[in-house]
Amino acid sequence: MRTSTTMNSRAGRSARTALAVGAIAVLLTACGGGDEKMKPDTEAAQTAVPSMEASQNTLTPEELPTALLEGQHKEIYARFSLTLKEAISEEDLTATAEGFIEGIESLALSTTLFHNGTEQRTWLSNTGNKGMMAIFDPEGVILGIQVLELASSPETDAKLTKVEYALPFEGDWLVYWGGTNVFENYHYEYESQRYAYDFIQAKDNYSYTGDPLKNESYYAFGKKIFAPADGTVVSVVNEIADNEPVGVMNPKQPAGNVVVIDHGGEYSYLAHLKQGSAAVKAGDQVKQGDFIGLTGNSGNSSEPHLHFQVSDGADLFAAKAINILWEGKLKPVQGETVTPIAP
């Protein structure tokens, strides 16, 4: 997430835009994995300057779906940041948008995520097989926009873990990536991490205070992480340095420091932990709520956060992720704040 990645590689803060089949553009961040197409770039978001037309245009984030369906391409393009206009022409926007809206009658708001000065919205079509994502600055200037045909996996979506899992932390955490489509959860595209989550902490819509290049500036950094259910620790990685300055990532060791727990044939992964913070070792028996380690920024991670998932095997990249049955019937989705249930 602007935070973990599918654990393949996704650039951290470099401003990247792309015009691909079925997509208008991209400016997104993640935790690690996959190609570049689902990653918002907050640095670009914070530094982008609106054009003169954009500052005079009154098109709001709420109006974007209707404008797209009604063919208001000039008005939409006027709201593009200068950076986005350098990557995408109005002609490209028009051609892609016209193809995308074929067969669509409406686009309904799905999720909203506020993060470090940006607002990210996703909409799903009435047909259920297409979606749109856009990132805005505080003035409503469009920093990134993407449209896609959405693949779904209804069979695995419906198959939940046998074990009920508790949220593995204390206090309020923000779901940065989580859900059952690639806009809500970029991991969804990859079978090995389809139901993974990236969690951060935020205050007043910011995940840090002070110097954004220092790990200690992030609210999540150094927070206690706990066992989500009873089990046996099968592997621990504890020696990988936390990435600093923040934004520099380590794709060679994608999961970073990680604890893997066997819950009876289901394996939880708590990844990107702080260097040297693991409080368990392979073979240890743990109970739900036992201290495991501290949140860090190790591995293919663009800021301090927790990557959490449950899979059907102990090898993160060879196993398949399982949709999680959460304690209290929680169904965390991108943009929601979640809090553990009190014992």
mmCIF file of C-alpha atoms in Angstrom:
data_model
loop_
_atom_site.group_PDB
_atom_site.id
_atom_site.type_symbol
_atom_site.label_atom_id
_atom_site.label_comp_id
_atom_site.label_asym_id
_atom_site.label_seq_id
_atom_site.Cartn_x
_atom_site.Cartn_y
_atom_site.Cartn_z
ATOM 1 C CA MET A 1 0.000 0.000 0.000
ATOM 2 C CA ARG A 2 1.589 3.144 -0.015
ATOM 3 C CA THR A 3 2.773 0.766 2.119
ATOM 4 C CA SER A 4 3.433 -2.805 1.434
ATOM 5 C CA THR A 5 3.366 -4.048 -2.071
ATOM 6 C CA THR A 6 2.223 -7.319 -3.350
ATOM 7 C CA MET A 7 5.595 -7.828 -2.545
ATOM 8 C CA ASN A 8 6.713 -7.842 -6.044
ATOM 9 C CA SER A 9 7.905 -4.432 -6.923
ATOM 10 C CA ARG A 10 6.234 -1.099 -7.241
ATOM 11 C CA ALA A 11 8.152 2.069 -7.183
ATOM 12 C CA GLY A 12 7.858 4.071 -4.006
ATOM 13 C CA ARG A 13 7.553 7.767 -4.684
ATOM 14 C CA SER A 14 8.646 8.176 -8.270
ATOM 15 C CA ALA A 15 5.897 9.858 -10.269
ATOM 16 C CA ARG A 16 4.683 7.305 -12.765
ATOM 17 C CA THR A 17 1.821 7.581 -15.220
ATOM 18 C CA ALA A 18 0.791 5.115 -17.865
ATOM 19 C CA LEU A 19 -1.776 4.850 -20.603
ATOM 20 C CA ALA A 20 -2.676 1.193 -20.976
ATOM 21 C CA VAL A 21 -5.443 -0.844 -22.524
ATOM 22 C CA GLY A 22 -8.552 -0.123 -20.478
ATOM 23 C CA ALA A 23 -6.824 2.533 -18.386
ATOM 24 C CA ILE A 24 -6.734 6.299 -18.621
ATOM 25 C CA ALA A 25 -3.790 6.778 -16.267
ATOM 26 C CA VAL A 26 -2.199 5.914 -13.030
ATOM 27 C CA LEU A 27 -0.646 7.590 -10.047
ATOM 28 C CA LEU A 28 -0.956 5.200 -7.116
ATOM 29 C CA THR A 29 1.079 3.790 -4.211
ATOM 30 C CA ALA A 30 1.288 0.354 -2.744
ATOM 31 C CA CYS A 31 3.175 -2.041 -0.544
ATOM 32 C CA GLY A 32 4.656 -4.283 -3.044
ATOM 33 C CA GLY A 33 3.777 -6.527 -5.811
ATOM 34 C CA GLY A 34 2.732 -6.609 -9.326
ATOM 35 C CA ASP A 35 3.276 -4.055 -11.978
ATOM 36 C CA GLU A 36 3.188 -0.304 -11.625
ATOM 37 C CA LYS A 37 -0.392 0.193 -12.552
ATOM 38 C CA MET A 38 -2.081 0.346 -9.174
ATOM 39 C CA LYS A 39 0.162 2.666 -7.287
ATOM 40 C CA PRO A 40 -0.701 6.214 -6.169
ATOM 41 C CA ASP A 41 2.208 8.566 -5.871
ATOM 42 C CA THR A 42 1.811 10.862 -2.910
ATOM 43 C CA GLU A 43 4.882 12.920 -3.670
ATOM 44 C CA ALA A 44 3.454 13.773 -7.059
ATOM 45 C CA ALA A 45 0.133 14.464 -5.390
ATOM 46 C CA GLN A 46 1.666 16.916 -2.956
ATOM 47 C CA THR A 47 3.722 18.770 -5.572
ATOM 48 C CA ALA A 48 1.396 18.792 -8.577
ATOM 49 C CA VAL A 49 0.282 22.270 -9.657
ATOM 50 C CA PRO A 50 -3.145 22.788 -11.260
ATOM 51 C CA SER A 51 -3.361 24.408 -14.653
ATOM 52 C CA MET A 52 -5.104 27.738 -15.216
ATOM 53 C CA GLU A 53 -8.086 25.922 -16.762
ATOM 54 C CA ALA A 54 -8.317 23.577 -13.792
ATOM 55 C CA SER A 55 -8.444 26.433 -11.312
ATOM 56 C CA GLN A 56 -11.345 27.972 -13.223
ATOM 57 C CA ASN A 57 -13.246 24.752 -13.776
ATOM 58 C CA THR A 58 -15.951 23.880 -11.238
ATOM 59 C CA LEU A 59 -16.104 20.129 -11.891
ATOM 60 C CA THR A 60 -16.009 18.469 -8.462
ATOM 61 C CA PRO A 61 -14.893 14.938 -7.486
ATOM 62 C CA GLU A 62 -18.549 14.031 -6.929
ATOM 63 C CA GLU A 63 -19.404 15.080 -10.483
ATOM 64 C CA LEU A 64 -16.622 13.159 -12.233
ATOM 65 C CA PRO A 65 -18.602 9.926 -12.934
ATOM 66 C CA THR A 66 -21.512 11.797 -14.493
ATOM 67 C CA ALA A 67 -19.164 13.970 -16.521
ATOM 68 C CA LEU A 68 -17.427 10.871 -17.865
ATOM 69 C CA LEU A 69 -20.714 9.166 -18.807
ATOM 70 C CA GLU A 70 -21.965 12.350 -20.498
ATOM 71 C CA GLY A 71 -18.805 12.749 -22.545
ATOM 72 C CA GLN A 72 -17.589 15.949 -20.889
ATOM 73 C CA HIS A 73 -13.995 15.140 -21.760
ATOM 74 C CA LYS A 74 -12.838 18.745 -22.177
ATOM 75 C CA GLU A 75 -14.169 19.648 -18.718
ATOM 76 C CA ILE A 76 -12.520 16.593 -17.177
ATOM 77 C CA TYR A 77 -9.215 17.272 -18.912
ATOM 78 C CA ALA A 78 -9.270 20.856 -17.645
ATOM 79 C CA ARG A 79 -9.145 19.419 -14.125
ATOM 80 C CA PHE A 80 -6.000 17.379 -14.815
ATOM 81 C CA SER A 81 -2.835 18.501 -13.064
ATOM 82 C CA LEU A 82 0.024 19.713 -15.247
ATOM 83 C CA THR A 83 1.913 16.508 -14.477
ATOM 84 C CA LEU A 84 -0.981 14.373 -15.669
ATOM 85 C CA LYS A 85 -1.438 16.470 -18.810
ATOM 86 C CA GLU A 86 2.194 15.882 -19.691
ATOM 87 C CA ALA A 87 1.519 12.142 -19.657
ATOM 88 C CA ILE A 88 -1.916 12.020 -21.273
ATOM 89 C CA SER A 89 -3.438 14.043 -24.085
ATOM 90 C CA GLU A 90 -7.069 15.063 -24.291
ATOM 91 C CA GLU A 91 -7.386 12.825 -27.340
ATOM 92 C CA ASP A 92 -6.129 9.838 -25.345
ATOM 93 C CA LEU A 93 -8.599 10.606 -22.590
ATOM 94 C CA THR A 94 -11.492 10.824 -25.029
ATOM 95 C CA ALA A 95 -10.639 7.603 -26.843
ATOM 96 C CA THR A 96 -10.206 5.587 -23.656
ATOM 97 C CA ALA A 97 -13.279 7.043 -21.950
ATOM 98 C CA GLU A 98 -15.548 6.359 -24.926
ATOM 99 C CA GLY A 99 -14.529 2.723 -24.980
ATOM 100 C CA PHE A 100 -14.892 2.364 -21.237
ATOM 101 C CA ILE A 101 -18.474 3.654 -20.934
ATOM 102 C CA GLU A 102 -19.915 1.281 -23.530
ATOM 103 C CA GLY A 103 -22.707 -0.683 -21.847
ATOM 104 C CA ILE A 104 -22.551 1.350 -18.619
ATOM 105 C CA GLU A 105 -25.549 3.283 -17.311
ATOM 106 C CA SER A 106 -24.134 4.476 -13.994
ATOM 107 C CA LEU A 107 -21.074 4.526 -11.728
ATOM 108 C CA ALA A 108 -21.657 4.266 -7.970
ATOM 109 C CA LEU A 109 -19.166 5.388 -5.330
ATOM 110 C CA SER A 110 -17.486 2.359 -3.763
ATOM 111 C CA THR A 111 -14.709 3.621 -1.479
ATOM 112 C CA THR A 112 -13.081 6.881 -0.408
ATOM 113 C CA LEU A 113 -9.571 7.067 1.017
ATOM 114 C CA PHE A 114 -7.970 10.209 2.438
ATOM 115 C CA HIS A 115 -4.199 9.997 2.719
ATOM 116 C CA ASN A 116 -1.531 12.646 3.171
ATOM 117 C CA GLY A 117 -3.238 15.483 1.338
ATOM 118 C CA THR A 118 -4.998 13.435 -1.312
ATOM 119 C CA GLU A 119 -8.472 11.995 -1.749
ATOM 120 C CA GLN A 120 -8.816 8.724 -3.638
ATOM 121 C CA ARG A 121 -12.268 7.665 -4.842
ATOM 122 C CA THR A 122 -13.354 4.501 -6.597
ATOM 123 C CA TRP A 123 -16.607 3.885 -8.446
ATOM 124 C CA LEU A 124 -18.107 0.648 -9.735
ATOM 125 C CA SER A 125 -20.382 0.320 -12.757
ATOM 126 C CA ASN A 126 -23.979 -0.882 -12.602
ATOM 127 C CA THR A 127 -22.817 -3.897 -14.641
ATOM 128 C CA GLY A 128 -20.325 -4.791 -11.904
ATOM 129 C CA ASN A 129 -17.508 -5.538 -14.340
ATOM 130 C CA LYS A 130 -15.966 -2.093 -14.728
ATOM 131 C CA GLY A 131 -14.582 0.492 -12.344
ATOM 132 C CA MET A 132 -12.933 3.891 -12.133
ATOM 133 C CA MET A 133 -10.429 5.334 -9.695
ATOM 134 C CA ALA A 134 -9.334 8.954 -9.363
ATOM 135 C CA ILE A 135 -7.004 10.807 -7.013
ATOM 136 C CA PHE A 136 -7.631 14.468 -6.177
ATOM 137 C CA ASP A 137 -5.737 17.203 -4.380
ATOM 138 C CA PRO A 138 -7.555 19.400 -1.792
ATOM 139 C CA GLU A 139 -8.782 21.723 -4.578
ATOM 140 C CA GLY A 140 -10.277 18.860 -6.571
ATOM 141 C CA VAL A 141 -7.529 18.821 -9.217
ATOM 142 C CA ILE A 142 -7.191 15.327 -10.732
ATOM 143 C CA LEU A 143 -3.742 13.895 -10.000
ATOM 144 C CA GLY A 144 -4.422 10.397 -11.324
ATOM 145 C CA ILE A 145 -7.278 8.578 -13.012
ATOM 146 C CA GLN A 146 -7.791 5.015 -14.137
ATOM 147 C CA VAL A 147 -10.587 2.938 -15.635
ATOM 148 C CA LEU A 148 -10.542 -0.843 -15.846
ATOM 149 C CA GLU A 149 -12.555 -3.917 -16.585
ATOM 150 C CA LEU A 150 -12.688 -5.733 -13.266
ATOM 151 C CA ALA A 151 -11.966 -9.428 -12.979
ATOM 152 C CA SER A 152 -13.710 -11.255 -10.133
ATOM 153 C CA SER A 153 -13.176 -14.523 -8.284
ATOM 154 C CA PRO A 154 -16.575 -15.274 -6.714
ATOM 155 C CA GLU A 155 -15.678 -18.823 -5.703
ATOM 156 C CA THR A 156 -12.643 -17.864 -3.639
ATOM 157 C CA ASP A 157 -14.333 -14.664 -2.420
ATOM 158 C CA ALA A 158 -17.008 -16.837 -0.819
ATOM 159 C CA LYS A 159 -14.579 -19.309 0.759
ATOM 160 C CA LEU A 160 -13.558 -17.961 4.163
ATOM 161 C CA THR A 161 -10.883 -19.196 6.539
ATOM 162 C CA LYS A 162 -11.912 -21.926 8.975
ATOM 163 C CA VAL A 163 -10.272 -20.040 11.832
ATOM 164 C CA GLU A 164 -11.683 -16.734 13.069
ATOM 165 C CA TYR A 165 -8.962 -14.075 13.230
ATOM 166 C CA ALA A 166 -8.655 -11.005 15.425
ATOM 167 C CA LEU A 167 -7.177 -7.754 14.192
ATOM 168 C CA PRO A 168 -3.486 -8.059 15.159
ATOM 169 C CA PHE A 169 -3.005 -4.634 16.732
ATOM 170 C CA GLU A 170 -4.330 -2.125 19.263
ATOM 171 C CA GLY A 171 -6.246 1.087 18.621
ATOM 172 C CA ASP A 172 -7.575 2.515 15.376
ATOM 173 C CA TRP A 173 -5.981 1.548 12.071
ATOM 174 C CA LEU A 174 -6.833 2.638 8.530
ATOM 175 C CA VAL A 175 -7.366 0.063 5.784
ATOM 176 C CA TYR A 176 -5.178 1.299 2.952
ATOM 177 C CA TRP A 177 -5.628 -1.762 0.763
ATOM 178 C CA GLY A 178 -8.442 -4.225 1.367
ATOM 179 C CA GLY A 179 -11.419 -5.500 -0.606
ATOM 180 C CA THR A 180 -12.393 -7.780 -3.462
ATOM 181 C CA ASN A 181 -11.430 -5.796 -6.544
ATOM 182 C CA VAL A 182 -8.150 -4.283 -7.707
ATOM 183 C CA PHE A 183 -9.221 -0.709 -7.019
ATOM 184 C CA GLU A 184 -9.911 -1.375 -3.348
ATOM 185 C CA ASN A 185 -7.098 -3.893 -3.012
ATOM 186 C CA TYR A 186 -4.336 -3.999 -5.602
ATOM 187 C CA HIS A 187 -3.271 -7.384 -4.161
ATOM 188 C CA TYR A 188 -6.491 -8.877 -5.568
ATOM 189 C CA GLU A 189 -4.942 -9.413 -8.979
ATOM 190 C CA TYR A 190 -2.425 -11.892 -7.546
ATOM 191 C CA GLU A 191 -3.694 -15.246 -6.318
ATOM 192 C CA SER A 192 -0.953 -15.569 -3.712
ATOM 193 C CA GLN A 193 -2.012 -12.303 -2.037
ATOM 194 C CA ARG A 194 -5.584 -11.809 -3.229
ATOM 195 C CA TYR A 195 -7.029 -11.269 0.256
ATOM 196 C CA ALA A 196 -4.089 -9.442 1.821
ATOM 197 C CA TYR A 197 -4.502 -6.217 3.772
ATOM 198 C CA ASP A 198 -2.254 -3.225 4.280
ATOM 199 C CA PHE A 199 -2.957 -1.286 7.469
ATOM 200 C CA ILE A 200 -1.614 2.125 8.470
ATOM 201 C CA GLN A 201 -2.393 4.557 11.265
ATOM 202 C CA ALA A 202 -3.569 8.080 10.521
ATOM 203 C CA LYS A 203 -4.576 11.275 12.279
ATOM 204 C CA ASP A 204 -6.438 14.059 10.500
ATOM 205 C CA ASN A 205 -6.005 12.115 7.252
ATOM 206 C CA TYR A 206 -2.191 12.017 7.535
ATOM 207 C CA SER A 207 -0.121 8.939 8.331
ATOM 208 C CA TYR A 208 2.799 10.968 9.690
ATOM 209 C CA THR A 209 3.734 14.189 11.432
ATOM 210 C CA GLY A 210 7.031 15.989 10.994
ATOM 211 C CA ASP A 211 9.668 14.815 8.541
ATOM 212 C CA PRO A 212 8.045 12.359 6.075
ATOM 213 C CA LEU A 213 11.434 10.835 5.263
ATOM 214 C CA LYS A 214 11.926 9.473 8.782
ATOM 215 C CA ASN A 215 10.266 6.237 9.909
ATOM 216 C CA GLU A 216 9.736 7.638 13.398
ATOM 217 C CA SER A 217 7.453 10.316 11.930
ATOM 218 C CA TYR A 218 4.833 7.702 11.011
ATOM 219 C CA TYR A 219 2.121 6.871 13.521
ATOM 220 C CA ALA A 220 2.287 3.160 12.715
ATOM 221 C CA PHE A 221 6.022 2.789 13.183
ATOM 222 C CA GLY A 222 6.980 0.826 16.294
ATOM 223 C CA LYS A 223 3.407 -0.110 17.245
ATOM 224 C CA LYS A 224 2.836 -3.508 18.869
ATOM 225 C CA ILE A 225 1.605 -6.382 16.694
ATOM 226 C CA PHE A 226 -0.092 -9.459 18.174
ATOM 227 C CA ALA A 227 -0.934 -13.015 17.168
ATOM 228 C CA PRO A 228 -4.314 -12.981 15.382
ATOM 229 C CA ALA A 229 -5.205 -16.501 16.585
ATOM 230 C CA ASP A 230 -3.696 -19.472 18.433
ATOM 231 C CA GLY A 231 -0.987 -21.322 16.543
ATOM 232 C CA THR A 232 2.629 -22.351 16.065
ATOM 233 C CA VAL A 233 5.294 -20.029 14.712
ATOM 234 C CA VAL A 234 6.836 -21.661 11.657
ATOM 235 C CA SER A 235 9.294 -19.013 10.501
ATOM 236 C CA VAL A 236 10.697 -15.649 11.528
ATOM 237 C CA VAL A 237 12.785 -13.104 9.614
ATOM 238 C CA ASN A 238 14.112 -10.404 11.944
ATOM 239 C CA GLU A 239 17.364 -8.896 10.623
ATOM 240 C CA ILE A 240 16.334 -6.779 7.626
ATOM 241 C CA ALA A 241 16.915 -3.039 8.001
ATOM 242 C CA ASP A 242 13.951 -0.688 7.876
ATOM 243 C CA ASN A 243 13.900 1.419 4.717
ATOM 244 C CA GLU A 244 15.122 4.967 5.186
ATOM 245 C CA PRO A 245 14.646 7.517 3.884
ATOM 246 C CA VAL A 246 10.998 6.551 3.639
ATOM 247 C CA GLY A 247 10.109 5.902 0.022
ATOM 248 C CA VAL A 248 13.204 3.843 -0.739
ATOM 249 C CA MET A 249 12.087 0.219 -1.053
ATOM 250 C CA ASN A 250 13.751 -3.194 -0.858
ATOM 251 C CA PRO A 251 12.304 -5.451 -3.596
ATOM 252 C CA LYS A 252 15.048 -8.037 -3.111
ATOM 253 C CA GLN A 253 13.531 -8.952 0.280
ATOM 254 C CA PRO A 254 9.868 -8.164 -0.440
ATOM 255 C CA ALA A 255 8.206 -9.271 2.824
ATOM 256 C CA GLY A 256 10.916 -7.703 4.952
ATOM 257 C CA ASN A 257 10.894 -8.896 8.538
ATOM 258 C CA VAL A 258 7.999 -11.331 8.814
ATOM 259 C CA VAL A 259 6.440 -13.773 11.252
ATOM 260 C CA VAL A 260 4.516 -16.740 9.840
ATOM 261 C CA ILE A 261 2.124 -18.643 12.121
ATOM 262 C CA ASP A 262 0.471 -22.008 11.443
ATOM 263 C CA HIS A 263 -3.136 -22.012 12.684
ATOM 264 C CA GLY A 264 -3.834 -25.617 11.789
ATOM 265 C CA GLY A 265 -3.255 -25.610 8.057
ATOM 266 C CA GLU A 266 -3.937 -21.887 7.632
ATOM 267 C CA TYR A 267 -0.925 -19.585 7.819
ATOM 268 C CA SER A 268 -0.963 -15.953 8.828
ATOM 269 C CA TYR A 269 1.743 -13.564 7.644
ATOM 270 C CA LEU A 270 2.649 -10.417 9.567
ATOM 271 C CA ALA A 271 5.084 -8.605 7.307
ATOM 272 C CA HIS A 272 7.285 -5.484 7.094
ATOM 273 C CA LEU A 273 8.030 -5.637 10.833
ATOM 274 C CA LYS A 274 10.659 -3.446 12.489
ATOM 275 C CA GLN A 275 14.199 -4.782 12.412
ATOM 276 C CA GLY A 276 15.059 -6.805 15.515
ATOM 277 C CA SER A 277 11.573 -6.475 17.032
ATOM 278 C CA ALA A 278 10.314 -10.059 16.624
ATOM 279 C CA ALA A 279 9.524 -11.500 20.055
ATOM 280 C CA VAL A 280 8.986 -15.102 18.879
ATOM 281 C CA LYS A 281 10.993 -17.820 17.154
ATOM 282 C CA ALA A 282 10.178 -20.821 15.004
ATOM 283 C CA GLY A 283 8.501 -23.546 17.050
ATOM 284 C CA ASP A 284 6.955 -21.215 19.633
ATOM 285 C CA GLN A 285 3.338 -21.837 20.573
ATOM 286 C CA VAL A 286 1.323 -18.606 20.643
ATOM 287 C CA LYS A 287 -2.119 -17.643 21.827
ATOM 288 C CA GLN A 288 -4.320 -15.016 20.255
ATOM 289 C CA GLY A 289 -3.153 -11.655 21.572
ATOM 290 C CA ASP A 290 0.455 -12.680 22.304
ATOM 291 C CA PHE A 291 3.016 -10.021 21.406
ATOM 292 C CA ILE A 292 4.724 -10.810 18.082
ATOM 293 C CA GLY A 293 6.785 -7.744 17.166
ATOM 294 C CA LEU A 294 6.590 -4.094 16.108
ATOM 295 C CA THR A 295 5.353 -2.426 12.941
ATOM 296 C CA GLY A 296 8.221 -1.440 10.690
ATOM 297 C CA ASN A 297 9.121 -0.408 7.180
ATOM 298 C CA SER A 298 11.273 -3.318 6.006
ATOM 299 C CA GLY A 299 11.182 -5.025 2.632
ATOM 300 C CA ASN A 300 9.246 -3.765 -0.374
ATOM 301 C CA SER A 301 7.448 -1.141 1.647
ATOM 302 C CA SER A 302 6.997 2.537 0.851
ATOM 303 C CA GLU A 303 6.039 3.619 4.383
ATOM 304 C CA PRO A 304 5.611 1.998 7.813
ATOM 305 C CA HIS A 305 2.600 -0.300 7.822
ATOM 306 C CA LEU A 306 1.477 -3.851 8.465
ATOM 307 C CA HIS A 307 0.897 -6.286 5.619
ATOM 308 C CA PHE A 308 -1.395 -9.063 6.875
ATOM 309 C CA GLN A 309 -2.851 -12.074 5.119
ATOM 310 C CA VAL A 310 -3.811 -15.707 5.617
ATOM 311 C CA SER A 311 -2.817 -18.398 3.106
ATOM 312 C CA ASP A 312 -3.113 -22.151 2.620
ATOM 313 C CA GLY A 313 0.645 -22.734 2.863
ATOM 314 C CA ALA A 314 3.757 -21.514 4.654
ATOM 315 C CA ASP A 315 5.438 -20.152 1.501
ATOM 316 C CA LEU A 316 4.002 -16.718 0.846
ATOM 317 C CA PHE A 317 4.604 -16.806 -2.884
ATOM 318 C CA ALA A 318 3.711 -20.437 -3.566
ATOM 319 C CA ALA A 319 0.560 -20.590 -1.421
ATOM 320 C CA LYS A 320 -2.873 -19.131 -2.155
ATOM 321 C CA ALA A 321 -4.429 -16.394 -0.048
ATOM 322 C CA ILE A 322 -7.709 -17.131 1.737
ATOM 323 C CA ASN A 323 -10.474 -14.611 2.375
ATOM 324 C CA ILE A 324 -10.398 -13.919 6.113
ATOM 325 C CA LEU A 325 -13.185 -14.664 8.572
ATOM 326 C CA TRP A 326 -12.674 -11.771 10.964
ATOM 327 C CA GLU A 327 -13.706 -11.737 14.588
ATOM 328 C CA GLY A 328 -17.013 -9.927 15.019
ATOM 329 C CA LYS A 329 -17.881 -10.528 11.336
ATOM 330 C CA LEU A 330 -15.823 -7.513 10.305
ATOM 331 C CA LYS A 331 -15.438 -6.933 6.584
ATOM 332 C CA PRO A 332 -12.692 -4.310 6.348
ATOM 333 C CA VAL A 333 -12.574 -2.344 3.102
ATOM 334 C CA GLN A 334 -10.237 0.340 1.829
ATOM 335 C CA GLY A 335 -10.757 3.704 3.530
ATOM 336 C CA GLU A 336 -12.395 2.265 6.649
ATOM 337 C CA THR A 337 -10.966 2.669 10.136
ATOM 338 C CA VAL A 338 -10.999 -0.583 12.104
ATOM 339 C CA THR A 339 -10.597 -1.188 15.817
ATOM 340 C CA PRO A 340 -10.037 -4.554 17.545
ATOM 341 C CA ILE A 341 -12.949 -5.934 19.558
ATOM 342 C CA ALA A 342 -12.325 -5.545 23.276
ATOM 343 C CA PRO A 343 -11.765 -8.892 25.052
#
